[in-house]
Short mmCIF file of C-alpha atoms in Angstrom, two decimals:
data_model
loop_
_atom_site.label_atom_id
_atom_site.label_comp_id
_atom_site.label_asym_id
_atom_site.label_seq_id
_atom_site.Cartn_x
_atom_site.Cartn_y
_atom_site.Cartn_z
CA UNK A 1 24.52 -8.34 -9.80
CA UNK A 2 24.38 -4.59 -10.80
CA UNK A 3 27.66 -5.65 -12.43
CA UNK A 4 25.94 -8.50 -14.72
CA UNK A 5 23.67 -5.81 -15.89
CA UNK A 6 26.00 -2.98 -16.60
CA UNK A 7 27.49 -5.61 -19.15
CA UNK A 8 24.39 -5.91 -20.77
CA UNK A 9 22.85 -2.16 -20.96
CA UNK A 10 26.62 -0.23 -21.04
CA UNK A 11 26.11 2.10 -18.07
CA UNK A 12 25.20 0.69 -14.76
CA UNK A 13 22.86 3.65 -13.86
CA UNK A 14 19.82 3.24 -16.15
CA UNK A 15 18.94 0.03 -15.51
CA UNK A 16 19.00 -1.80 -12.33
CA UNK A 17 17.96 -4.84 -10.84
CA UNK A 18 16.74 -4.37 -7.52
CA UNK A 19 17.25 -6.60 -4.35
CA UNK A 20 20.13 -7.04 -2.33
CA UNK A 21 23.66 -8.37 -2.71
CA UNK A 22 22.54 -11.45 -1.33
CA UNK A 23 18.96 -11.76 -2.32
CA UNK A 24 18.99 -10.77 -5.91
CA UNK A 25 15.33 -9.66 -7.09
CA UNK A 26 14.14 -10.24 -10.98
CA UNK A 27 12.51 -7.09 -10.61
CA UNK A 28 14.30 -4.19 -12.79
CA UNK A 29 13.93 -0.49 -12.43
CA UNK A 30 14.45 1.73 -15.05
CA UNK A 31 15.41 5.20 -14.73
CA UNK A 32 15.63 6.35 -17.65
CA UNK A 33 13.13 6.77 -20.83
CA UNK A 34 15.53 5.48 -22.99
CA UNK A 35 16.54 2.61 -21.90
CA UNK A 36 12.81 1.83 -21.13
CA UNK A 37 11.48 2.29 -24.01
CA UNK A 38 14.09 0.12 -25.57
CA UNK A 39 12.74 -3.03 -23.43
CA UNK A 40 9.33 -1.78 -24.11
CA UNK A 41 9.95 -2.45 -27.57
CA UNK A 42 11.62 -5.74 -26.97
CA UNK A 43 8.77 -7.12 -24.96
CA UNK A 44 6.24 -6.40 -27.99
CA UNK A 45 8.24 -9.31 -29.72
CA UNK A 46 7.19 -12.09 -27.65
CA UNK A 47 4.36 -13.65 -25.69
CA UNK A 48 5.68 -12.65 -22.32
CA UNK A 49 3.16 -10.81 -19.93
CA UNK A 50 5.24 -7.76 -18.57
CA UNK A 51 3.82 -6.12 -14.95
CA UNK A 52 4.55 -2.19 -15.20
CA UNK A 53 4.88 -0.95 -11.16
CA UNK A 54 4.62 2.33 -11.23
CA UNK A 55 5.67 3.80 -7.91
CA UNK A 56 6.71 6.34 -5.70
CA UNK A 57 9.97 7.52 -3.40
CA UNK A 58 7.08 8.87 -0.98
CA UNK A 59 4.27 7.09 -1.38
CA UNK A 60 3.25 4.79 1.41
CA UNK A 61 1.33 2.53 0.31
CA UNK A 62 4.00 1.48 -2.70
CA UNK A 63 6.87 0.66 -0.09
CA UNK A 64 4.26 -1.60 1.82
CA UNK A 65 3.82 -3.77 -1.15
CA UNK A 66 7.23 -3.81 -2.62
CA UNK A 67 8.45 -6.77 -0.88
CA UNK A 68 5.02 -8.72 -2.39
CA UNK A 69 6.28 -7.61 -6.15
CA UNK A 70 10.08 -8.82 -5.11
CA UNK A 71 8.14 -11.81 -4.26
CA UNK A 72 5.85 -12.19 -6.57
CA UNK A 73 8.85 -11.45 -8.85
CA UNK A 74 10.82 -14.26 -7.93
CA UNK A 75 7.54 -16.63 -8.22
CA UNK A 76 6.46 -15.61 -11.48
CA UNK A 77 9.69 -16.42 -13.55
CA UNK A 78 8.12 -16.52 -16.88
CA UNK A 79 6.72 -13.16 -16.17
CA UNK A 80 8.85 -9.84 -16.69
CA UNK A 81 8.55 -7.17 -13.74
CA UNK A 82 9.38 -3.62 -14.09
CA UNK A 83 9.52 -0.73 -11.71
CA UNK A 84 9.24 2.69 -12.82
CA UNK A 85 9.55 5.76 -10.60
CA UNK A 86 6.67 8.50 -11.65
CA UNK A 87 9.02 11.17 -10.47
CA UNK A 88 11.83 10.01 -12.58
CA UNK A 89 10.21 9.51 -15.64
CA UNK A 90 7.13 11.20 -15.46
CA UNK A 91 6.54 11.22 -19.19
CA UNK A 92 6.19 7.69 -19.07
CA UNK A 93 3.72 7.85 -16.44
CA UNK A 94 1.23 10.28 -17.87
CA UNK A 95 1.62 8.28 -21.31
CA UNK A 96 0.05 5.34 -19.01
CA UNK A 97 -2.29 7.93 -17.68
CA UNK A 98 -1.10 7.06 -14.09
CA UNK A 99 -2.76 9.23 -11.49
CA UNK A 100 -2.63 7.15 -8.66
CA UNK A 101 -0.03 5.11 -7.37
CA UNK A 102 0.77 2.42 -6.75
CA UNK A 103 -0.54 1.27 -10.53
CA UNK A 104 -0.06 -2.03 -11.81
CA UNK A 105 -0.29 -1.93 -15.69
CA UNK A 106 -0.29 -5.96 -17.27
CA UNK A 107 0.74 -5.75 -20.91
CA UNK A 108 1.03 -8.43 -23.44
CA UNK A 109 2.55 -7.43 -27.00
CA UNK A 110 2.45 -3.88 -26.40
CA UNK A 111 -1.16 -3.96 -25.19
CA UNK A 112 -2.59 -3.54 -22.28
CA UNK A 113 -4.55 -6.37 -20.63
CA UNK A 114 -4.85 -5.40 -17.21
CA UNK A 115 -4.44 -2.37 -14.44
CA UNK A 116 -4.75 -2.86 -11.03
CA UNK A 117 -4.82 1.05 -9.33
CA UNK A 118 -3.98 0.58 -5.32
CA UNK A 119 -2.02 -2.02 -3.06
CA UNK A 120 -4.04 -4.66 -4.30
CA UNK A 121 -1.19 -7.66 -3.68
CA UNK A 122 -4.62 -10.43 -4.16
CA UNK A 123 -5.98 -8.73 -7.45
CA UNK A 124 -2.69 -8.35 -8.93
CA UNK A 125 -1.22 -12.21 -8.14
CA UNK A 126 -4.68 -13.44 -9.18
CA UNK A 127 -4.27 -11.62 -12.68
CA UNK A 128 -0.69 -12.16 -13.34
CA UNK A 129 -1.25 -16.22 -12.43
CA UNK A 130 -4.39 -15.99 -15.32
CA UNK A 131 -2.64 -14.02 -17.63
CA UNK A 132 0.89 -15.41 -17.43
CA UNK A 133 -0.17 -18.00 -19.84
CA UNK B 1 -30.41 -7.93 22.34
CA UNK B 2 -28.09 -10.41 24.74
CA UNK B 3 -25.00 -10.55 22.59
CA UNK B 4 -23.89 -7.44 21.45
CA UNK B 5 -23.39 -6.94 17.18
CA UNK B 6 -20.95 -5.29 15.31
CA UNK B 7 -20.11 -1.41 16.41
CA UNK B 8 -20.32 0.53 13.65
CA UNK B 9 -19.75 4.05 15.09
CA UNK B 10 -16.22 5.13 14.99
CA UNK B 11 -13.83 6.84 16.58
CA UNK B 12 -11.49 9.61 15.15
CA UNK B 13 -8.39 10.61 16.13
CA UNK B 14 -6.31 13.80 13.70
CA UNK B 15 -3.48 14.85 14.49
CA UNK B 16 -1.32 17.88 13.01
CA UNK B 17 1.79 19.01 12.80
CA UNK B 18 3.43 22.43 12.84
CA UNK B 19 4.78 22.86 9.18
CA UNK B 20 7.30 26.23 9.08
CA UNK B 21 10.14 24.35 10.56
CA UNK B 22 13.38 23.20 7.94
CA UNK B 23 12.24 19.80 8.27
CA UNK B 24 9.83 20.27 5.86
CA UNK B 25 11.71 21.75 3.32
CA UNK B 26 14.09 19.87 3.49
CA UNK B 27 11.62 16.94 3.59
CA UNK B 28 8.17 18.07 1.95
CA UNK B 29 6.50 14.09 2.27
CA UNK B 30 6.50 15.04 5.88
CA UNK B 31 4.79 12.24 7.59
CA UNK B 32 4.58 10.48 4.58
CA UNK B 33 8.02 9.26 4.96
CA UNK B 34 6.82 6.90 8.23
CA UNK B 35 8.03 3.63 6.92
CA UNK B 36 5.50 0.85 6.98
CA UNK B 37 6.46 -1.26 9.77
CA UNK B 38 6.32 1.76 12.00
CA UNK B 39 2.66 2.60 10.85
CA UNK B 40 2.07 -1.27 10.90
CA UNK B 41 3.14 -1.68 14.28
CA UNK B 42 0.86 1.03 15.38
CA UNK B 43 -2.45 0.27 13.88
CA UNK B 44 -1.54 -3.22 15.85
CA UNK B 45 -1.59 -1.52 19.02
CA UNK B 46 -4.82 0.01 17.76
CA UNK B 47 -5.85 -3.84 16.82
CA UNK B 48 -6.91 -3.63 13.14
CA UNK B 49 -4.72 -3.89 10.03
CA UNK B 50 -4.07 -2.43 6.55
CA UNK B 51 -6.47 -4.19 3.94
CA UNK B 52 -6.47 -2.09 1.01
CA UNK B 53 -4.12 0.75 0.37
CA UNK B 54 -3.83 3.59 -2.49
CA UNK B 55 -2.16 7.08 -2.75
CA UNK B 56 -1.57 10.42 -4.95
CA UNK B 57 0.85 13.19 -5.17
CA UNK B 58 -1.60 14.74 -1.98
CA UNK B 59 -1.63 11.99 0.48
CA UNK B 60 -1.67 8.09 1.26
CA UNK B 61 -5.01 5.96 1.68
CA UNK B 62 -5.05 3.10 3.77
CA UNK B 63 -8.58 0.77 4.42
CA UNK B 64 -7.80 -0.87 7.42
CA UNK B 65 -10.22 -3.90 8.85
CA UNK B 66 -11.91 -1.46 10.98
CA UNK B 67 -12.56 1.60 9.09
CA UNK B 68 -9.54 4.12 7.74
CA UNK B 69 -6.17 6.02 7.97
CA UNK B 70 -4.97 8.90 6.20
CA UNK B 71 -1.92 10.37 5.77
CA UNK B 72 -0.63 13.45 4.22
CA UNK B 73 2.81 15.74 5.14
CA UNK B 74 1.23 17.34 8.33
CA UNK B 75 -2.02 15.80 9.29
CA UNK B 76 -2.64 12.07 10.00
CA UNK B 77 -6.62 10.86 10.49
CA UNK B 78 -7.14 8.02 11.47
CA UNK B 79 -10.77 6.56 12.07
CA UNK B 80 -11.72 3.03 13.49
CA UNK B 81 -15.08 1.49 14.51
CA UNK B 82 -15.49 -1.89 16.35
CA UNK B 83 -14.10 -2.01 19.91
CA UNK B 84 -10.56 -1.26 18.64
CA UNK B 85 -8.19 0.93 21.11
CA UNK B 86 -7.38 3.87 19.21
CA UNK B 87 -6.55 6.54 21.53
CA UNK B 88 -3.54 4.07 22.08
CA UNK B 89 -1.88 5.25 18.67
CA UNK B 90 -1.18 9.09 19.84
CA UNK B 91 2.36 8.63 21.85
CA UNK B 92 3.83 6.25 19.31
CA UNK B 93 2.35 8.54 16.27
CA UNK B 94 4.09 11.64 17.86
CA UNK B 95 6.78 10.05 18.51
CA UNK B 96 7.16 8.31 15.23
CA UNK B 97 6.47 12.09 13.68
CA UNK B 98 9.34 13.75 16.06
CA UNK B 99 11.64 11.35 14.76
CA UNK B 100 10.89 13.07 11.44
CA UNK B 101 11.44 16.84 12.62
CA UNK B 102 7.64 17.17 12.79
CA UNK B 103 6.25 18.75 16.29
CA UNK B 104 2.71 18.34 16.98
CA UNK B 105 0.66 21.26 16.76
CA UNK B 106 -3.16 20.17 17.12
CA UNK B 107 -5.09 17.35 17.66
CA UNK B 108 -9.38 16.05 17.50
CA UNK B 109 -10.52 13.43 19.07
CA UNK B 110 -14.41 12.70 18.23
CA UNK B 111 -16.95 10.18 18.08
CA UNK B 112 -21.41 9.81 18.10
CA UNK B 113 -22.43 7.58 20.70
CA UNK B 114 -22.27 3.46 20.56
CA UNK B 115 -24.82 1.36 19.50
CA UNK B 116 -23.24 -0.64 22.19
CA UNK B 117 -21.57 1.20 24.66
CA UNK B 118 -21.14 -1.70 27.29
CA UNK B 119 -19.19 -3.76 24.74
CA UNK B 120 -16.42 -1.02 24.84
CA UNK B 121 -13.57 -1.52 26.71
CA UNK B 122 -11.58 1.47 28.62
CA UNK B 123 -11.28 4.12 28.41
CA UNK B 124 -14.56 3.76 25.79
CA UNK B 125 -17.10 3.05 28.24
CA UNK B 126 -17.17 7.06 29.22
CA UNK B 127 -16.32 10.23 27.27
CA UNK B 128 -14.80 11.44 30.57
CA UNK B 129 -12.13 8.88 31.38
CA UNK B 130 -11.31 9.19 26.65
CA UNK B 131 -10.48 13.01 27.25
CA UNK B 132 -8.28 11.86 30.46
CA UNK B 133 -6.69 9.35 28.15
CA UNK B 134 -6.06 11.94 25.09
CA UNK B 135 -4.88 14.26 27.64
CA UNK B 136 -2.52 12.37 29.08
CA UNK B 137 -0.57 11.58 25.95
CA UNK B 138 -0.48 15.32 24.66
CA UNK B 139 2.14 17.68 24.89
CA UNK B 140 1.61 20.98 27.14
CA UNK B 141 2.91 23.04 24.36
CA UNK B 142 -1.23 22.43 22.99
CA UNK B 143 -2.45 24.49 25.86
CA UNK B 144 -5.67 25.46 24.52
CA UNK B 145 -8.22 22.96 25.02
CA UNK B 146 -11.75 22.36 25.02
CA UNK B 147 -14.37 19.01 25.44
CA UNK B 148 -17.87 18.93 25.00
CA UNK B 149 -20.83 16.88 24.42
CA UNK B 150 -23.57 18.22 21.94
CA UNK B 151 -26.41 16.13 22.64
CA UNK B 152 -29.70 16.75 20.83
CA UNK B 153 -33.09 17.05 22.90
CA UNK B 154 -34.99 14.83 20.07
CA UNK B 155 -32.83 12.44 20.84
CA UNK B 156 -30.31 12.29 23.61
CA UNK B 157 -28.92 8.84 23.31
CA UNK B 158 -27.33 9.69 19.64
CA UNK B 159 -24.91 13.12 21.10
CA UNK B 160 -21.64 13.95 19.07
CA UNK B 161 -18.29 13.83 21.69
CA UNK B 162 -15.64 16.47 20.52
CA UNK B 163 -12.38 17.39 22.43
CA UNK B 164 -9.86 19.20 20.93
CA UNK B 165 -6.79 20.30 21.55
CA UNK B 166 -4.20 23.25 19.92
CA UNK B 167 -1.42 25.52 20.18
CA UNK B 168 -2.70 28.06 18.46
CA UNK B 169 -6.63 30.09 19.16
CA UNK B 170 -7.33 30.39 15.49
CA UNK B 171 -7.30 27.26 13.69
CA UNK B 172 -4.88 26.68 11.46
CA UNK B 173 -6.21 24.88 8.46
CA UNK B 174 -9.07 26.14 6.07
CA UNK B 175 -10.51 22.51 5.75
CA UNK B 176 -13.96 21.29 6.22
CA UNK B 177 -15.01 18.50 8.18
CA UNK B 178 -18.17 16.37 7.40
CA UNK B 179 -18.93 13.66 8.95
CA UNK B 180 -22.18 11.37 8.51
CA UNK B 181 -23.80 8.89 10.76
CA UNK B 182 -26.59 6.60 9.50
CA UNK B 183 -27.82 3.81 11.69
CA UNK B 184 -31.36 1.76 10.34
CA UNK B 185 -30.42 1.80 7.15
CA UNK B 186 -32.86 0.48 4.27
CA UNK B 187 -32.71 -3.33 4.50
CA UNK B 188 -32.73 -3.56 0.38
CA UNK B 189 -29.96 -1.15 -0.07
CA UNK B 190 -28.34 -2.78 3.27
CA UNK B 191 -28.35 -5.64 0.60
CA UNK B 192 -26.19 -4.42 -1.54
CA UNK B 193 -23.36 -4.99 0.92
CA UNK B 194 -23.42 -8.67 1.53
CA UNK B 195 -21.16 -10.83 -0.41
CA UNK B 196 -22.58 -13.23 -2.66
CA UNK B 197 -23.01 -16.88 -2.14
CA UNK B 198 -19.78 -18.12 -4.18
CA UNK B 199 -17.27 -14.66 -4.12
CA UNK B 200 -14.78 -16.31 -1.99
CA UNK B 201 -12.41 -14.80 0.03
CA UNK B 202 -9.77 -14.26 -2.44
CA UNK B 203 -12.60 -11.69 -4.07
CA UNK B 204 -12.93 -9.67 -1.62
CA UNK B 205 -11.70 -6.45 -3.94
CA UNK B 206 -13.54 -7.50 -7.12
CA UNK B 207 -16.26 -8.17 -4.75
CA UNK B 208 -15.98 -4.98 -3.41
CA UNK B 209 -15.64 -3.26 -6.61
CA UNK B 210 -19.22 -4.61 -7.58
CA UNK B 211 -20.75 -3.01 -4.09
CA UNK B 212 -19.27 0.29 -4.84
CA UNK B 213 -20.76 -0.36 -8.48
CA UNK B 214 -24.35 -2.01 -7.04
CA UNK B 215 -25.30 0.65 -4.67
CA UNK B 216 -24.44 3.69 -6.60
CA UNK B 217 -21.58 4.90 -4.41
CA UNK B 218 -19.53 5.14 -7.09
CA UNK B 219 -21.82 8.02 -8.38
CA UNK B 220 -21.30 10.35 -5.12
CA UNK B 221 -17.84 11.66 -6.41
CA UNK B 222 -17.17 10.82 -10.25
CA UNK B 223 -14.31 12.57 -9.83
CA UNK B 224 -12.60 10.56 -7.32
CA UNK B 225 -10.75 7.15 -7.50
CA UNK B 226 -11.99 4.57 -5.21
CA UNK B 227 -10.28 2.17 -3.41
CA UNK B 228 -12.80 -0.52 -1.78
CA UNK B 229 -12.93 -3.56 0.13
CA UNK B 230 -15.61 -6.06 0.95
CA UNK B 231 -15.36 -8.15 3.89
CA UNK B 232 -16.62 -11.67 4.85
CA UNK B 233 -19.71 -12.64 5.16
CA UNK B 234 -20.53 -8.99 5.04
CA UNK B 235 -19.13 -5.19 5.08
CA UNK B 236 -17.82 -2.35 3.17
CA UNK B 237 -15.17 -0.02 3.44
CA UNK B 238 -13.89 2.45 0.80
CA UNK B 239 -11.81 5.48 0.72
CA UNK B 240 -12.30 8.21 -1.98
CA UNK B 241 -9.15 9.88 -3.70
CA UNK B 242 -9.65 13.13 -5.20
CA UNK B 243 -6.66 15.68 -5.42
CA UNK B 244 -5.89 16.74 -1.67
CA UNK B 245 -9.32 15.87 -0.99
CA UNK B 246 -10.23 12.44 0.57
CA UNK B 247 -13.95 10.63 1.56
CA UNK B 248 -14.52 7.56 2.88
CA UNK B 249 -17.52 5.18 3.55
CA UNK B 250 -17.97 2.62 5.96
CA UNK B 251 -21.12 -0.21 6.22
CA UNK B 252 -22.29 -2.49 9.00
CA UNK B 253 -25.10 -3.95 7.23
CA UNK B 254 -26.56 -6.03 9.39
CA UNK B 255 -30.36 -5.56 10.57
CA UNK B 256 -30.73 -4.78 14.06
CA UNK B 257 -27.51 -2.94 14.30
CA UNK B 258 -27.18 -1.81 10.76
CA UNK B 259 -24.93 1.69 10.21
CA UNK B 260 -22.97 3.82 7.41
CA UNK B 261 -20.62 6.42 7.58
CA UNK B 262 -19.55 9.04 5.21
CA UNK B 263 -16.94 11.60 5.55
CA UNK B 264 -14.90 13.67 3.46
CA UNK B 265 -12.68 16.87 3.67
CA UNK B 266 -12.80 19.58 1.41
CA UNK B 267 -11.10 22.87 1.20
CA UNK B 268 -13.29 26.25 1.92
CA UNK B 269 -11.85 28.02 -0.86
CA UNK B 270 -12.58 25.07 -3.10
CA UNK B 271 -14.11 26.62 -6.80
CA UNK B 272 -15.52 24.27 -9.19
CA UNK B 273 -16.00 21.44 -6.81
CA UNK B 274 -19.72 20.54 -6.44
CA UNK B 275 -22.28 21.98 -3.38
CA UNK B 276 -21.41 19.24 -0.61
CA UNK B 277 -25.33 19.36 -0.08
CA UNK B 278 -25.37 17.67 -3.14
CA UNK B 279 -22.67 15.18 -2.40
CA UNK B 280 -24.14 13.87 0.81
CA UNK B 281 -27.86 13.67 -1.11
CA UNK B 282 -26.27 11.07 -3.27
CA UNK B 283 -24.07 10.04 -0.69
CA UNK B 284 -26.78 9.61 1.94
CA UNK B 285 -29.54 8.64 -0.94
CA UNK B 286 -27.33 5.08 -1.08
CA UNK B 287 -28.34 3.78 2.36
CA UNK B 288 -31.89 5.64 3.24
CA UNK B 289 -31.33 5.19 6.84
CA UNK B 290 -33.98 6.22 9.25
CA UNK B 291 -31.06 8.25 11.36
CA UNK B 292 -29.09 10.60 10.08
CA UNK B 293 -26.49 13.15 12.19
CA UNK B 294 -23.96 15.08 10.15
CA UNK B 295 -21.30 16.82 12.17
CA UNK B 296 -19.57 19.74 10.05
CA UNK B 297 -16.40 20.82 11.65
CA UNK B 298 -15.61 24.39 10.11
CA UNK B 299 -11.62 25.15 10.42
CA UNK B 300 -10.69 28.42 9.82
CA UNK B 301 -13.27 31.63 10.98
CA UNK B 302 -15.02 31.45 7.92
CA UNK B 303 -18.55 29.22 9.11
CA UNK B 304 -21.29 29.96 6.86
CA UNK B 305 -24.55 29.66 8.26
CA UNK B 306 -25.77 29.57 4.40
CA UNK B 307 -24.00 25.93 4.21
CA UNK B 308 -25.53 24.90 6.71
CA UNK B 309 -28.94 25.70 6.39
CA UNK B 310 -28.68 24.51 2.58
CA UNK B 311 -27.88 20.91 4.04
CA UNK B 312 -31.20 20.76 5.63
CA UNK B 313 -33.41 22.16 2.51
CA UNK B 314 -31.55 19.68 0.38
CA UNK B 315 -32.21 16.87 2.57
CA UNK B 316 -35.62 17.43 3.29
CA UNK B 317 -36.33 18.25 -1.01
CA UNK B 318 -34.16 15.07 -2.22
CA UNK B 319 -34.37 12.43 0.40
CA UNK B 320 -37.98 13.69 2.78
CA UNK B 321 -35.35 14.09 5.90
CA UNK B 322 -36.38 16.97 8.39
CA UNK B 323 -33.81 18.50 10.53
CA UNK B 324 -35.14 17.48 14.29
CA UNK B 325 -31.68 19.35 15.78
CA UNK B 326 -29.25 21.81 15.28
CA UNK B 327 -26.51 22.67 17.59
CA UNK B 328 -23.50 24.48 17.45
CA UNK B 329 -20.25 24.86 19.39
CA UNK B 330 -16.95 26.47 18.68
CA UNK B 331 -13.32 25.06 19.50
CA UNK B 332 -10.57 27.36 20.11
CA UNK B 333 -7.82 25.92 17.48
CA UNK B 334 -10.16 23.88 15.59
CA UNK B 335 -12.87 25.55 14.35
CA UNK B 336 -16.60 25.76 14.39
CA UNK B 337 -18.81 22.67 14.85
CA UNK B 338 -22.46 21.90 13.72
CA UNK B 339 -24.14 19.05 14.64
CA UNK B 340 -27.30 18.00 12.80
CA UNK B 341 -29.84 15.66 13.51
CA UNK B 342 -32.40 13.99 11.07
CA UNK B 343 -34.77 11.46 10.55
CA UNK B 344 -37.69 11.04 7.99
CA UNK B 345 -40.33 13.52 7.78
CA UNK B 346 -43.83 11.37 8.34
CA UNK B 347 -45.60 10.77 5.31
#
């Protein structure tokens, strides 16, 4: 799985898709700015809704809602899921103006649409469902 | 009343931990690094649940279904009304914290009095067999301890139950405490916290977003985020995130057994933060209750009588609330505590 990707992106390490070996998740991580902002740009050229997670290593109440975003993930299929760490890219983070985590930003051709600030797994499947469209 | 309502005075357990060992360093999230299920399977033995959760680089936020838990490197709060069993979360919590390098170095255990003290079950039905309880579960490394019961002479039946317990005389943390008790609260404003005919359950944080909008609350701290919940038919919870500081507001809106809380910690040496006689105008301006006790625990040796007596000429200038009690009491470990009771000056 991390080996399907590394194809794709050239080194394993900056993008990975998260999940298990035997329960692959559609969520992808990025790690580095780079390669983010490189499927940033891609995503401006279609109609796809793309959910932003930005999380943290040591924040609680991210890690209890992960396995709702896997899920949600997996649901979702026309919808593109991203995880960014605000420690590992923390430029990224403060261009979102994320203060407080976990935040949820919906975008749709570059824009914004949505933010959901908190653990919010109700909010955030009731906007990605109307806004998947 | 035959059946008894809704409790809305909590109880509130801290606990903290010693921080100069390596296993901070090497892990500086401290407590934060208790992995869900853990926490989860605690608050079960507590019997509530996680409904709304947010968190900063300072600490994690959690509403629960009765009231709030906090959680930053060294200190875990945990508050929870109803007739939930929350003295039942200290072994597992210290436990759960040992497991991380993290030794226990202090912990509060305080409450007002019930609006319906029959309906709790044991320990809850007496202050007596609680500190038995708490004492029970703690370490003898916190040898210095103290309980006491400030009751007011206005008004006996609404006392503030603190015991504490430390390993150290001084206290070690330069925080202050407020806590706010409201009970009769205005029935209009009380309105403000029932769910509208049609916000269904799946609502319940837009819905909850609108209350914190509707009854002004979210003009107490504009610098703080707010994470809120409404519950069915009726309710409120919300915690307040605001650097290292946190606040959090509870409603029971109910007439007959109507109550709001408000509590936040703030930092003594805290410049360019508003007066908190200010803050709890606003915050206490929201619900107009008829019964009012604030209890101000003071860590650190620095109490200021000025604070204090500020409080009461703000309260009785903004909101016509005369101070009918003052009482004061000092906890080796913890801190000084003030317990003030008010209720509306007759027109």
């Amino acid at each position: 799985m991390g080996g399907v990707l590394s194809s794709v992106f050239g080194s394993g390490e900056d993008a990975v898709a998260t999940g298990t070996e035997s329960e692959p998740s559609r969520l992808i991580k990025f790690s580095s700015s780079a390669r983010w902002q490189l499927h940033y740009n891609e995503t401006k050229e279609s109609n796809k809704l793309l959910v932003v997670d930005f999380s943290a290593s040591w924040c609680g109440p991210c890690r209890m809602i992960e396995p709702t975003i896997h899920a949600m993930a997996d649901k979702f299929t026309d919808v593109d899921f991203v995880k960014l760490d605000v420690d590992e890219l923390p430029d990224v983070a403060k261009e979102f103006n994320v203060t407080a985590m976990p935040t949820f930003v919906l975008v749709k051709r570059g824009k914004e649409v949505e933010r959901i600030i908190g653990a919010k797994k109700d909010e955030l499947e009731r906007k990605v469902s109307k806004l998947r469209a | 009343m035959s059946v008894p309502g809704f409790e809305g005075f909590e109880k509130r357990l801290e606990l903290r931990f010693f921080d100069d060992d390596n296993s901070i360093t090497s892990n500086p999230m401290g407590l934060r690094l208790i992995d869900f299920e853990s926490l989860d399977q605690v608050l079960n033995e507590v019997q509530c649940t996680v409904v709304s959760a947010v968190a900063n680089r300072s600490f994690d936020a959690y509403v629960l279904s009765e009231s709030s838990l906090f959680v930053y490197p060294t200190k875990i709060i945990i508050k929870t009304c109803g007739t939930t069993q929350l003295l039942k979360s200290i072994r597992p919590l210290i436990h759960l914290a040992r497991n991380l390098g993290l030794t226990l170095r202090a912990c509060r255990y305080s409450r007002g009095s019930f609006i319906f003290p029959k309906a709790q079950p044991f320990p809850y039905t007496s202050f007596k067999d609680e500190v038995l309880v708490v004492e029970e579960s703690l370490p003898k490394s916190l040898c210095y301890r103290k309980a006491s019961v400030m009751t007011p002479s206005n008004n006996p039946s609404r006392a503030w139950h603190v015991f504490t317990a430390s390993a150290d005389v001084e206290s070690d943390e330069p925080v202050v405490v407020v806590e706010v008790c409201m009970t009769e609260l205005d029935r209009v404003n009380a309105r403000s916290f029932f769910k509208r005919k049609g916000d269904e359950k799946s609502n319940s944080d837009s819905a909850g977003k609108e209350m914190t909008r509707l009854s002004g609350i979210d003009n107490i701290n504009a610098n703080a985020f707010i994470c809120d919940f409404a519950f069915d038919p009726c309710g409120y919870s919300m915690n307040g995130v605001d650097g290292d500081r946190y606040s959090t507001i509870h409603v029971t809106p109910e007439d007959g057994f109507s109550y709001g809380s408000f509590e936040c910690g703030l930092s003594l040496y805290d410049d360019g933060h508003e007066d908190i006689s200010e803050v709890l105008s606003r915050a206490i301006d929201v619900f107009r209750p008829s019964d009012v006790s604030i209890a101000t625990t003071y860590g650190g040796e620095e109490y200021n009588h000025e604070v204090t007596k500020r409080v009461e000429r703000v309260l009785a200038k903004k909101l016509g609330l005369k101070c009918r009690s003052r009482l004061m009491d000092v906890f080796p470990g913890s801190g000084t505590v003030v317990y003030q009771s008010f209720t509306p000056r007759r027109k």
